[in-house]
PDB file of C-alpha atoms and ligand atoms in Angstrom:
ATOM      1  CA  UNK A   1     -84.586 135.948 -93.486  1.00  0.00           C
ATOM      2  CA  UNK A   2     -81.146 137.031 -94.675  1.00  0.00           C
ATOM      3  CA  UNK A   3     -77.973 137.753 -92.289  1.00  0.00           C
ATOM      4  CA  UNK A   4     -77.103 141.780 -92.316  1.00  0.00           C
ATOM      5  CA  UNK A   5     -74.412 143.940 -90.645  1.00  0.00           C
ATOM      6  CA  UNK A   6     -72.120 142.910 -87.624  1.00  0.00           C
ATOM      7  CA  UNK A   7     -73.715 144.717 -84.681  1.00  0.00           C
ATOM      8  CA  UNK A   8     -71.982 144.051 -81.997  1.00  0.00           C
ATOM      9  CA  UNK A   9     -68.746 141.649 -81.307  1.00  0.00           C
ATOM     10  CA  UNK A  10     -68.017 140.567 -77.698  1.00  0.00           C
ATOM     11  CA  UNK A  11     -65.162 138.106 -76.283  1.00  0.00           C
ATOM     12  CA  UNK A  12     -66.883 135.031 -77.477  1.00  0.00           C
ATOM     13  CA  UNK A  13     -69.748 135.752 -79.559  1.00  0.00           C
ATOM     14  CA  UNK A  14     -71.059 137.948 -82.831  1.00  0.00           C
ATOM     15  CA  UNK A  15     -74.196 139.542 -83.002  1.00  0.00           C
ATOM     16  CA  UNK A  16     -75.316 140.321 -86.747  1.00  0.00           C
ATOM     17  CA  UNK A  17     -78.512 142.330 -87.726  1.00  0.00           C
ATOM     18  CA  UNK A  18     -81.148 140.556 -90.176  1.00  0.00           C
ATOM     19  CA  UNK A  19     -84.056 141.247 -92.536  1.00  0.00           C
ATOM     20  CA  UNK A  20     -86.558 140.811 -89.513  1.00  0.00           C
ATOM     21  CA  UNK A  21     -86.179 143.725 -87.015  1.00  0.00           C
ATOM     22  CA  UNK A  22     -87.125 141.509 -83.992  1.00  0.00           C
ATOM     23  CA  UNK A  23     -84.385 138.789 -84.828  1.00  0.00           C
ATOM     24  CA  UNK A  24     -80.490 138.716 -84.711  1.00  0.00           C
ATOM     25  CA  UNK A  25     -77.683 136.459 -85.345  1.00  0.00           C
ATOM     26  CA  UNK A  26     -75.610 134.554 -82.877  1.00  0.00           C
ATOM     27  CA  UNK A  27     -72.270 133.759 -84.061  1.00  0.00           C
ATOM     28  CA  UNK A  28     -70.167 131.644 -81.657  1.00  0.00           C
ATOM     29  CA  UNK A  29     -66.324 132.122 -82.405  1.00  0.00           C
ATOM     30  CA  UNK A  30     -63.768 130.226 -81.261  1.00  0.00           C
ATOM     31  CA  UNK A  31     -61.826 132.593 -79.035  1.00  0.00           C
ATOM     32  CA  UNK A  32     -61.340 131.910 -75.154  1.00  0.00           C
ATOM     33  CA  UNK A  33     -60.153 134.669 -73.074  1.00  0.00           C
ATOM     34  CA  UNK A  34     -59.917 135.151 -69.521  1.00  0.00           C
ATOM     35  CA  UNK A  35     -59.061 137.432 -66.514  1.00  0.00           C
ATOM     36  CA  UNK A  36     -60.630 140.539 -67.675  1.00  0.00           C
ATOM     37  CA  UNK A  37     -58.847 139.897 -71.661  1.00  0.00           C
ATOM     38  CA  UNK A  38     -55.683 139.626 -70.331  1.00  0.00           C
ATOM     39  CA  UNK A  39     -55.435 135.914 -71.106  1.00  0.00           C
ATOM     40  CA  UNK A  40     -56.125 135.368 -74.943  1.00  0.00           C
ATOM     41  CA  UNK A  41     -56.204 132.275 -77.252  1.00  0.00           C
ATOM     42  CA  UNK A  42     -58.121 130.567 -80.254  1.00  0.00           C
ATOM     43  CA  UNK A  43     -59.721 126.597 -79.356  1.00  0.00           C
ATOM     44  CA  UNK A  44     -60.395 125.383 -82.645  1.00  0.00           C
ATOM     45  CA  UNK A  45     -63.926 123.615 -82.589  1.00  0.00           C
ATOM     46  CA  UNK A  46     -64.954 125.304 -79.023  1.00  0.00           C
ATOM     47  CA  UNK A  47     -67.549 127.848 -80.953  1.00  0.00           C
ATOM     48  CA  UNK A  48     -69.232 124.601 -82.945  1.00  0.00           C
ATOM     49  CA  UNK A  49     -69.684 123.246 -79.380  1.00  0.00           C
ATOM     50  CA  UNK A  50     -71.190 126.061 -77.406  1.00  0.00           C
ATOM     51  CA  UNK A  51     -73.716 126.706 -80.239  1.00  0.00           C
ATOM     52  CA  UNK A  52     -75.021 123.027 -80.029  1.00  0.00           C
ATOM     53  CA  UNK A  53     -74.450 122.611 -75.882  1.00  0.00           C
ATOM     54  CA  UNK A  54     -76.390 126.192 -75.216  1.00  0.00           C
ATOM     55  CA  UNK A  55     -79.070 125.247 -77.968  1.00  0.00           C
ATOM     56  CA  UNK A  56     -79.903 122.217 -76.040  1.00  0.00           C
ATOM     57  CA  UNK A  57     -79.857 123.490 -73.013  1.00  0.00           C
ATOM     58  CA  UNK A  58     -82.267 126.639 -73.911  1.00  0.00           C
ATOM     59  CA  UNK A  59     -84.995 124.392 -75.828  1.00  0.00           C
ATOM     60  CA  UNK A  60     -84.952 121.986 -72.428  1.00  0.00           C
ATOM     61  CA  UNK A  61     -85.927 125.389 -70.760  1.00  0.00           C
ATOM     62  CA  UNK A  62     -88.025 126.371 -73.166  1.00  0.00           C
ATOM     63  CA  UNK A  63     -89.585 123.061 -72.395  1.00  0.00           C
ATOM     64  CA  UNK A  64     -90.160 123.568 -69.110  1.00  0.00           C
ATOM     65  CA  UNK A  65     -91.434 127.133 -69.343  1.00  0.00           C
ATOM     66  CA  UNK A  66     -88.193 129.136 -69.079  1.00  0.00           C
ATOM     67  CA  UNK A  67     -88.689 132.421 -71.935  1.00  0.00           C
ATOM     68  CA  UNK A  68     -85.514 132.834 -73.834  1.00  0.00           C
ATOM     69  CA  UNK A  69     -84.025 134.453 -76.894  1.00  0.00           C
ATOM     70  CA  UNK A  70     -83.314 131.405 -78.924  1.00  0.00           C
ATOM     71  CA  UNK A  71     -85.423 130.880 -81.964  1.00  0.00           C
ATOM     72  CA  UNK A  72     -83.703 127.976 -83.844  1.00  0.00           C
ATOM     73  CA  UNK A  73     -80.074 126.698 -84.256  1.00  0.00           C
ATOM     74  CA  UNK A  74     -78.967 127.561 -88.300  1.00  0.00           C
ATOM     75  CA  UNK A  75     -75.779 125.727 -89.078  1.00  0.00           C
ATOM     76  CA  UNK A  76     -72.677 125.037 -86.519  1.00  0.00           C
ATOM     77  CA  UNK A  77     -71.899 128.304 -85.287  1.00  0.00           C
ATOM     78  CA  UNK A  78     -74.946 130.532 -85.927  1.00  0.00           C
ATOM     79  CA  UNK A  79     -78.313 130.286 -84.016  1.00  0.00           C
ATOM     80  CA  UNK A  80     -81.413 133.183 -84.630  1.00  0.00           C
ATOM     81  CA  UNK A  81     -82.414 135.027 -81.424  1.00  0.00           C
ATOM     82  CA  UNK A  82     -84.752 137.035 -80.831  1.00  0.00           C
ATOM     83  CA  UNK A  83     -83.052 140.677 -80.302  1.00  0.00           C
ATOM     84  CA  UNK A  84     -83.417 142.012 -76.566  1.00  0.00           C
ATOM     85  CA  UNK A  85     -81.752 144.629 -74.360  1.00  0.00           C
ATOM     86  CA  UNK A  86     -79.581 143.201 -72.330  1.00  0.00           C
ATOM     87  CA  UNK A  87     -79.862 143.865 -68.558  1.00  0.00           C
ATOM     88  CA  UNK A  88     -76.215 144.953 -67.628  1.00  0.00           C
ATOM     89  CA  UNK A  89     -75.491 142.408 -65.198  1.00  0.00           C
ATOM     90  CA  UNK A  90     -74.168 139.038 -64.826  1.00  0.00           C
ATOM     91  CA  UNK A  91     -75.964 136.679 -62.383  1.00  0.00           C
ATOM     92  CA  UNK A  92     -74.050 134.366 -61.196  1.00  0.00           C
ATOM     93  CA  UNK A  93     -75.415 131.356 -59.062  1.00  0.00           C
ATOM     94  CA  UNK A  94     -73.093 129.115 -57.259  1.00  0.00           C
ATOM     95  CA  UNK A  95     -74.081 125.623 -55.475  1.00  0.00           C
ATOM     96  CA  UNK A  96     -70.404 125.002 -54.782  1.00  0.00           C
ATOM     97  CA  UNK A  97     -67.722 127.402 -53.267  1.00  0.00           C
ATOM     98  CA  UNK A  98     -65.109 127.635 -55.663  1.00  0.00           C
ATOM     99  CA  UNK A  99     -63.527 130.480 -58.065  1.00  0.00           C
ATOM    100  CA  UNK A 100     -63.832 134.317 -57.254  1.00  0.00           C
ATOM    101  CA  UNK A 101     -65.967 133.109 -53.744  1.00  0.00           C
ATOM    102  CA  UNK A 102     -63.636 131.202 -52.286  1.00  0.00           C
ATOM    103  CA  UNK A 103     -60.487 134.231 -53.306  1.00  0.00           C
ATOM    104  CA  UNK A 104     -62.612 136.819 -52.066  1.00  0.00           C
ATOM    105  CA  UNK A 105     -63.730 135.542 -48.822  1.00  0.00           C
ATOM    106  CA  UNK A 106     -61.542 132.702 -48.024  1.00  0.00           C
ATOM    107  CA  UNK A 107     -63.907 130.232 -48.379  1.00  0.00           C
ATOM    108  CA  UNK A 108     -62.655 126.636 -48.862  1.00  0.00           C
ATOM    109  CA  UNK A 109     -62.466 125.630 -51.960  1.00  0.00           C
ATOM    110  CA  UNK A 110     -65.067 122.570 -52.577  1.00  0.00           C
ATOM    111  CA  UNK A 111     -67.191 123.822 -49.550  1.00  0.00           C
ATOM    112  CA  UNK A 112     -71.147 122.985 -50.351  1.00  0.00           C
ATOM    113  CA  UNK A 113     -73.719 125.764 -50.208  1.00  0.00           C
ATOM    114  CA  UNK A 114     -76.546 125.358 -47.955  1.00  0.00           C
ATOM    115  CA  UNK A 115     -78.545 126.920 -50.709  1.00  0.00           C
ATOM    116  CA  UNK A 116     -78.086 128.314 -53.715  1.00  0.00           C
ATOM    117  CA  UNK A 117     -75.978 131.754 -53.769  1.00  0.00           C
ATOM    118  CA  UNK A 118     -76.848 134.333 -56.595  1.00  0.00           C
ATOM    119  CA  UNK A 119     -74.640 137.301 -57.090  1.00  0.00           C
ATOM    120  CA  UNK A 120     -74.691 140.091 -59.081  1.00  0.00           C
ATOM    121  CA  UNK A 121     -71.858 141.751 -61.302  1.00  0.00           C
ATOM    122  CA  UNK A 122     -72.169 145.133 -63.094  1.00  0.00           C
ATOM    123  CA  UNK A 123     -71.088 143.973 -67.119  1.00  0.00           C
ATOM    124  CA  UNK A 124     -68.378 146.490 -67.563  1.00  0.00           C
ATOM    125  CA  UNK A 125     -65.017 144.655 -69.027  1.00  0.00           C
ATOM    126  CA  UNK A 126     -63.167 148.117 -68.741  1.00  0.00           C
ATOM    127  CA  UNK A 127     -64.313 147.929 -64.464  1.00  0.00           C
ATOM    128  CA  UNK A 128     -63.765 144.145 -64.448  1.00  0.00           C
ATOM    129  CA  UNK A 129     -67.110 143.404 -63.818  1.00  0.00           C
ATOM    130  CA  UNK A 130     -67.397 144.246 -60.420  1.00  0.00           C
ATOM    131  CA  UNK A 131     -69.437 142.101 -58.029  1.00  0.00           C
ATOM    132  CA  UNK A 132     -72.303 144.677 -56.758  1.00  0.00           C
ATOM    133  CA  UNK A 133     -75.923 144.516 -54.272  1.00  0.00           C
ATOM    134  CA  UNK A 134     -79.148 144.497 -55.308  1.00  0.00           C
ATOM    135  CA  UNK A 135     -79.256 148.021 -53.800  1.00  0.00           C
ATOM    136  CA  UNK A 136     -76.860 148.960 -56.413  1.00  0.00           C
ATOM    137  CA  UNK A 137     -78.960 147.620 -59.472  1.00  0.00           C
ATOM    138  CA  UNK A 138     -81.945 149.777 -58.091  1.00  0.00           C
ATOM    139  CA  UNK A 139     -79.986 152.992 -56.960  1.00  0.00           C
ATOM    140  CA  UNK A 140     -78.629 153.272 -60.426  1.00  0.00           C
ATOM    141  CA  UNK A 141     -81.982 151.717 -62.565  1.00  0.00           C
ATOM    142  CA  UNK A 142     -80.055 148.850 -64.125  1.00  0.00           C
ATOM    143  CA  UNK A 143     -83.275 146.696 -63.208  1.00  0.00           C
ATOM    144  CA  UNK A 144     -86.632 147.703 -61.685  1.00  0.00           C
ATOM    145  CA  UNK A 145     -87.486 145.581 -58.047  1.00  0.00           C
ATOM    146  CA  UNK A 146     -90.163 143.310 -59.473  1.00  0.00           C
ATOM    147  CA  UNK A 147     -87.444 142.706 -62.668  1.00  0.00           C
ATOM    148  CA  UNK A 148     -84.878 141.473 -59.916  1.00  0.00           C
ATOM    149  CA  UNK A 149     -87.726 139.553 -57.990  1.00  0.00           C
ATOM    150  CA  UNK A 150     -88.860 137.616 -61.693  1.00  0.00           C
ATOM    151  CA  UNK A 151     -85.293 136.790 -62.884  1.00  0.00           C
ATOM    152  CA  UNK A 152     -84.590 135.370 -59.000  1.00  0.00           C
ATOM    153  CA  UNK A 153     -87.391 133.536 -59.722  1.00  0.00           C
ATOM    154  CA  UNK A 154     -86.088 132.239 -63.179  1.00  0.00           C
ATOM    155  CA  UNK A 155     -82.605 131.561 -61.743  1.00  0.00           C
ATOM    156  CA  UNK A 156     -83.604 129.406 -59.052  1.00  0.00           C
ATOM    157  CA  UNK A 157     -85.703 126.986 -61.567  1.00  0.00           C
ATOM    158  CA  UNK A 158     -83.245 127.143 -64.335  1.00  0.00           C
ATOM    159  CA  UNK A 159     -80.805 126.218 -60.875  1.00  0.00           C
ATOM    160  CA  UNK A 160     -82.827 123.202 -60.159  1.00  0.00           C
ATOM    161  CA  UNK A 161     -83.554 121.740 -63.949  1.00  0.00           C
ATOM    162  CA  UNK A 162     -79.982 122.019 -64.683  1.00  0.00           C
ATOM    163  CA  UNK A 163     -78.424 119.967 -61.680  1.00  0.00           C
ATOM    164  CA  UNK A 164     -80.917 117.253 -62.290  1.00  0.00           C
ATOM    165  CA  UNK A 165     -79.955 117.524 -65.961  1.00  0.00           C
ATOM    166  CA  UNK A 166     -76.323 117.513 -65.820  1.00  0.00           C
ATOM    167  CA  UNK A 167     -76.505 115.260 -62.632  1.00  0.00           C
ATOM    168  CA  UNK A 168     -78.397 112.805 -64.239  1.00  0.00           C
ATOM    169  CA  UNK A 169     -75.263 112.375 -66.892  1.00  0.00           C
ATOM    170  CA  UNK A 170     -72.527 112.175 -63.499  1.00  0.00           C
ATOM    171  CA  UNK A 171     -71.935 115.635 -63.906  1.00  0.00           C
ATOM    172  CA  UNK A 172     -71.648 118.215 -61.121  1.00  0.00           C
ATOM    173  CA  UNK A 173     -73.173 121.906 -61.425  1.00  0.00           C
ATOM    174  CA  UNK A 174     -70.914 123.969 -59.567  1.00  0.00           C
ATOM    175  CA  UNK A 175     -71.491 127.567 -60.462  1.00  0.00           C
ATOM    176  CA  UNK A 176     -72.791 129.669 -63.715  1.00  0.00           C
ATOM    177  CA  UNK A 177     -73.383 132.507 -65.424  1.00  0.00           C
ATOM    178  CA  UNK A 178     -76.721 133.665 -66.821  1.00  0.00           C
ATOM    179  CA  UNK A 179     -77.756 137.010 -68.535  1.00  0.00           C
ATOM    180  CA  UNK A 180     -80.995 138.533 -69.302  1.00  0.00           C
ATOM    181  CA  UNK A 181     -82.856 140.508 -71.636  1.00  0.00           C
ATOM    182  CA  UNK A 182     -85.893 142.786 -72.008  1.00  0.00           C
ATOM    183  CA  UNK A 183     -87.998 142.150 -74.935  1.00  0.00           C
ATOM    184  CA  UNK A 184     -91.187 144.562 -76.004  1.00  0.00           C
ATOM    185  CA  UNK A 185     -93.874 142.168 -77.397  1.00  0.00           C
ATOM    186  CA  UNK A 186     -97.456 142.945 -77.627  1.00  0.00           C
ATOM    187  CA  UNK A 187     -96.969 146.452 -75.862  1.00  0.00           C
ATOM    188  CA  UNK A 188     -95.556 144.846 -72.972  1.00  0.00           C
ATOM    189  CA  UNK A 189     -91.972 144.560 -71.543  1.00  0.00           C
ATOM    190  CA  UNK A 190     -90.844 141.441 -70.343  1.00  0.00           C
ATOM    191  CA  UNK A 191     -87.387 139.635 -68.794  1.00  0.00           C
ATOM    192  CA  UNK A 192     -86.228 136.815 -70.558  1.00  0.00           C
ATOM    193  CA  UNK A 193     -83.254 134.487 -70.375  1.00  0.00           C
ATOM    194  CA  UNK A 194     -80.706 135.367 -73.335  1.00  0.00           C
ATOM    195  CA  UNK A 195     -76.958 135.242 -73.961  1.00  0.00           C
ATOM    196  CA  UNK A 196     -75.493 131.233 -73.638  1.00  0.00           C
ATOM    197  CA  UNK A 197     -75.324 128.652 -71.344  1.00  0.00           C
ATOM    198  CA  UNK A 198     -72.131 126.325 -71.535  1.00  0.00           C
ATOM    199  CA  UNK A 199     -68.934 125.005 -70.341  1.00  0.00           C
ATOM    200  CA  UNK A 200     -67.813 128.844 -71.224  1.00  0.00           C
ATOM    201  CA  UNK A 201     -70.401 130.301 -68.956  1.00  0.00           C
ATOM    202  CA  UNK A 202     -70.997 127.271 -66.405  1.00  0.00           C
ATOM    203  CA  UNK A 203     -68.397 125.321 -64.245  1.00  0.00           C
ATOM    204  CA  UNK A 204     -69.008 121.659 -64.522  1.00  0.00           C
ATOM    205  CA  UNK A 205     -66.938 119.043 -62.465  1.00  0.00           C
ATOM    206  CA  UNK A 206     -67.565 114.824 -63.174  1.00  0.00           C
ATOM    207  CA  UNK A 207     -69.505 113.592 -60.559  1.00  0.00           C
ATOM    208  CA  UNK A 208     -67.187 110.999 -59.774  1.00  0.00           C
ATOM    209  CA  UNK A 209     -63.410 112.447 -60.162  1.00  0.00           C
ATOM    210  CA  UNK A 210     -64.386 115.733 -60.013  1.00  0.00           C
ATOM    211  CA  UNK A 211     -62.524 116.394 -63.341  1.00  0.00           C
ATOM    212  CA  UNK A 212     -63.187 119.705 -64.609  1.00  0.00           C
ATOM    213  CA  UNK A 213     -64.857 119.939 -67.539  1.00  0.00           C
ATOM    214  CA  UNK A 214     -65.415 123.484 -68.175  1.00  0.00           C
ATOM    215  CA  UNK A 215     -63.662 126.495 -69.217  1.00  0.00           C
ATOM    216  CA  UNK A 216     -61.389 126.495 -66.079  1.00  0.00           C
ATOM    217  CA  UNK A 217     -58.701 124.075 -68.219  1.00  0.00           C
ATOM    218  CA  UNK A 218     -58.370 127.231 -70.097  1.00  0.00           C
ATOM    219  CA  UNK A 219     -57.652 129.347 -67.347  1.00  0.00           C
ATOM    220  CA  UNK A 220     -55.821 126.987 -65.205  1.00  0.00           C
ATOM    221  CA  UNK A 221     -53.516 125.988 -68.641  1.00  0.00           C
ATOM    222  CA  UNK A 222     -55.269 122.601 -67.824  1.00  0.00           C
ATOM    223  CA  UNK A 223     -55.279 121.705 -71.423  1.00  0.00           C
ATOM    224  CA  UNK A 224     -57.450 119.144 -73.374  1.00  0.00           C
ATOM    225  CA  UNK A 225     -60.723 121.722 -73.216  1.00  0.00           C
ATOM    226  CA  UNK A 226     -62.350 120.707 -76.387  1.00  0.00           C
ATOM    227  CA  UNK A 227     -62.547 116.782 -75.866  1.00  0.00           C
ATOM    228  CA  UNK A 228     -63.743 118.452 -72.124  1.00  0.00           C
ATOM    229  CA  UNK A 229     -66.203 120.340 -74.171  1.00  0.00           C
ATOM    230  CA  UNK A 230     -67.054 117.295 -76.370  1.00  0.00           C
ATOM    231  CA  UNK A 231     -67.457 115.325 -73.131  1.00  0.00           C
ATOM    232  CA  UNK A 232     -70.025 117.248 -71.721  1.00  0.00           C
ATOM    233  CA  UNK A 233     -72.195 117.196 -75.494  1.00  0.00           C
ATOM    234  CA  UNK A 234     -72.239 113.346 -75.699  1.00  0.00           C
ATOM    235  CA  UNK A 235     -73.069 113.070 -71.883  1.00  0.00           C
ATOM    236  CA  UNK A 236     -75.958 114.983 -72.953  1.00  0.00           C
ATOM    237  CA  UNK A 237     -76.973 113.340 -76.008  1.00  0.00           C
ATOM    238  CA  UNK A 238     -75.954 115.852 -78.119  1.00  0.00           C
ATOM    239  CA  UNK A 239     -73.066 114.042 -80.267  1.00  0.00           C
ATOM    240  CA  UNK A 240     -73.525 110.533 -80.789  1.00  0.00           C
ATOM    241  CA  UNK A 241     -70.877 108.830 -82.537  1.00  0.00           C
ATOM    242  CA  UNK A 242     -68.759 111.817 -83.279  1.00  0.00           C
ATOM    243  CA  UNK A 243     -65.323 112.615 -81.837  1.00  0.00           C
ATOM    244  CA  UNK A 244     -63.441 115.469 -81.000  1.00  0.00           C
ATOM    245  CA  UNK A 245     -61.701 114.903 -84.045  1.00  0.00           C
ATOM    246  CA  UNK A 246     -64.883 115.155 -86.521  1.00  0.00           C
ATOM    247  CA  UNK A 247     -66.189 118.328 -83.933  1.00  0.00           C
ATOM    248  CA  UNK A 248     -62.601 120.130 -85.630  1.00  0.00           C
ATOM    249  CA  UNK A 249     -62.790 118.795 -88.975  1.00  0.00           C
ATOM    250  CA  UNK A 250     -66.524 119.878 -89.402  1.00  0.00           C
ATOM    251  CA  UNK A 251     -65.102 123.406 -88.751  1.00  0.00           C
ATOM    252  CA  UNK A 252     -62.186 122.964 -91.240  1.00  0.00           C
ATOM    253  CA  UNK A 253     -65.334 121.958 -93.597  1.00  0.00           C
ATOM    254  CA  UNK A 254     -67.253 124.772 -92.731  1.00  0.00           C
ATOM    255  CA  UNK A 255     -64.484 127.696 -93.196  1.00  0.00           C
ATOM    256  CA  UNK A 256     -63.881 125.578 -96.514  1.00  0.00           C
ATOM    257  CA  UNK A 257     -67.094 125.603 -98.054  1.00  0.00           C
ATOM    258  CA  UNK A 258     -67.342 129.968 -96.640  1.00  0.00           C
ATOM    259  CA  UNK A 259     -64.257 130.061 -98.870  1.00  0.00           C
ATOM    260  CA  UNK A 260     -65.754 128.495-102.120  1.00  0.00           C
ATOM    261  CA  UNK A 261     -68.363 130.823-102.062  1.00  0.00           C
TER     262      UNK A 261
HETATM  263  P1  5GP B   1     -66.202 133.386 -60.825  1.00  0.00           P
HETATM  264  O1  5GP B   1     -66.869 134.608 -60.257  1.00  0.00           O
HETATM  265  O2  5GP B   1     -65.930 132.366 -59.777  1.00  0.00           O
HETATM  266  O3  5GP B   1     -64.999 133.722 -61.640  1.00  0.00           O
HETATM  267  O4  5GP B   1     -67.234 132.749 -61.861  1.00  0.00           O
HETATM  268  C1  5GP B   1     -68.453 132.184 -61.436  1.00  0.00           C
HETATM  269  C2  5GP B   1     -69.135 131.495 -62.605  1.00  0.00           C
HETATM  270  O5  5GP B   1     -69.608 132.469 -63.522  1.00  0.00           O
HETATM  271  C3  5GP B   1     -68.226 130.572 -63.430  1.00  0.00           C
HETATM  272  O6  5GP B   1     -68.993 129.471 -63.862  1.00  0.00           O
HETATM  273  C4  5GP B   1     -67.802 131.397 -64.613  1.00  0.00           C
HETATM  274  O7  5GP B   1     -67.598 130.594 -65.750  1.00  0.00           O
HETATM  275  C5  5GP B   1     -69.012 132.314 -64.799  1.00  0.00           C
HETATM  276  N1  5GP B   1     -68.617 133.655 -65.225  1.00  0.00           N
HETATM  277  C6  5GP B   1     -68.452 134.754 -64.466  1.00  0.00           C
HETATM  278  N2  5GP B   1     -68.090 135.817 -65.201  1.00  0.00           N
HETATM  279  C7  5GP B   1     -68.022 135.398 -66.462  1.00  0.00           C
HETATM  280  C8  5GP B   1     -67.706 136.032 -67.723  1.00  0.00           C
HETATM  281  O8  5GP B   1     -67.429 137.237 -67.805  1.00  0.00           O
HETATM  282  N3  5GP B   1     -67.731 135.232 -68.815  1.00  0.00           N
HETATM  283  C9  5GP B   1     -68.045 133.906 -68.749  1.00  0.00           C
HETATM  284  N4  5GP B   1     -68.024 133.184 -69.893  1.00  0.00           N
HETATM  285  N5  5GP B   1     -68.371 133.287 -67.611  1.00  0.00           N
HETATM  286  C10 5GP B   1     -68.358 134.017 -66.482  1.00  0.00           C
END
């Protein structure tokens, strides 16, 4: 299979085209931005650790029946997907009051959900993603009823399987971000999970402190995000005895070796 074209480039990720029509390229850069673009920087390393977190985390739900768009990781920063088209909505699903919630309703922040909430936002960076009802998605055909009804479905098991997994290494699963895709196989359409899950997309606080360890140090100028990122990948069993330090010089050796070529 060999990489083609750039065919699409979001705020975090690459998309390149390959020799196998029903496959694509996900490239995980290093750039964090926030606030609708208007905050912008470059984490060196953060790209090498959302392709490893977001692998694990898809095979586990792959393991537990969970269809997704990851076929196999292929170096530090690329994984193969399988090419969908994405539903244009984010779903968020929050277990903890905290973030846009708690601004736009004056909720307090910290407040524990009785059960899990799942909101929808229309993905449209020029609108700011605007948070929008289910009557919207069906008024306007961005997802049929018994699509919305399946991915609820998904959401709340990928909900549960991810607070036992992160709880079981003292972490805390406040709120996250999932996408979905439509995929044509066999004839038939189907929704499956697709985009990333990570400390970009998720909000994780320790169990214990209550540290964040997600991509709110970048927003809140908190600092220290990759050994937060790092954190979160040896919890998990990802990286063993490597440090934040090796995470950053792998990349140096990576854009190296690209060079040499
Ligand atoms: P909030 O609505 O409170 O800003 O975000 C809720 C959750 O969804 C957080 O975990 C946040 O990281 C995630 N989220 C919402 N919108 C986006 C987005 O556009 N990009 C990313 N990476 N995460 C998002």
């Amino acid at each position: 299979m060999k990489k083609g074209k750039k065919i699409y480039e979001g705020k975090a990720k690459i998309i390149y085209s390959t020799s196998d029509k029903d496959l694509v390229i996900q490239y995980f850069k290093d750039d964090a931005t926030a606030f609708n673009n208007q905050k912008k920087s470059t984490i060196e390393g953060k790209g090498v650790l959302n392709n490893r977190i977001s692998e694990h985390i898809l095979s586990k739900l792959s393991q537990i029946g969970i269809k997704n768009h990851l076929v196999k990781r292929l170096n530090m920063r690329e994984q193969v997907v399988k090419l969908v088209e994405i539903i244009p909505i984010e779903f968020i699903v929050r277990n903890v009051a905290t973030g846009s919630l708690t601004k736009r309703l004056g909720i307090e922040d910290g407040t524990i959900l009785k059960e899990p909430l799942i909101e929808y936002c229309l993905k449209d960076d020029k609108l700011g993603d605007p948070l929008i009802a289910e009557e919207h998605i069906l008024a306007f055909d961005w997802a049929s009823k018994t699509e919305i009804e399946k991915v609820k479905k998904m959401i709340l098991r990928i909900n549960d399987f991810m607070i036992g997994m992160f709880g079981g290494v003292g972490i805390k699963l406040i709120d996250f971000k999932l996408e979905f895709g439509r995929l044509t196989s066999n004839g038939k359409k189907e929704v499956i999970l697709a985009d990333e899950i990570s400390p970009d997309t998720c909000r994780l606080w320790d169990s214990v402190t209550d540290k964040k360890l997600d991509k709110d140090r970048f927003r809140k100028d908190l600092g220290d995000l990759i050994p937060a990122y790092t954190e979160v990948a040896k919890r998990l069993g990802i990286l063993h005895e490597q440090s934040n330090l090796s995470v950053v010089n792998v990349t140096k050796l990576s854009s190296i070796k690209r060079k040499r070529k």
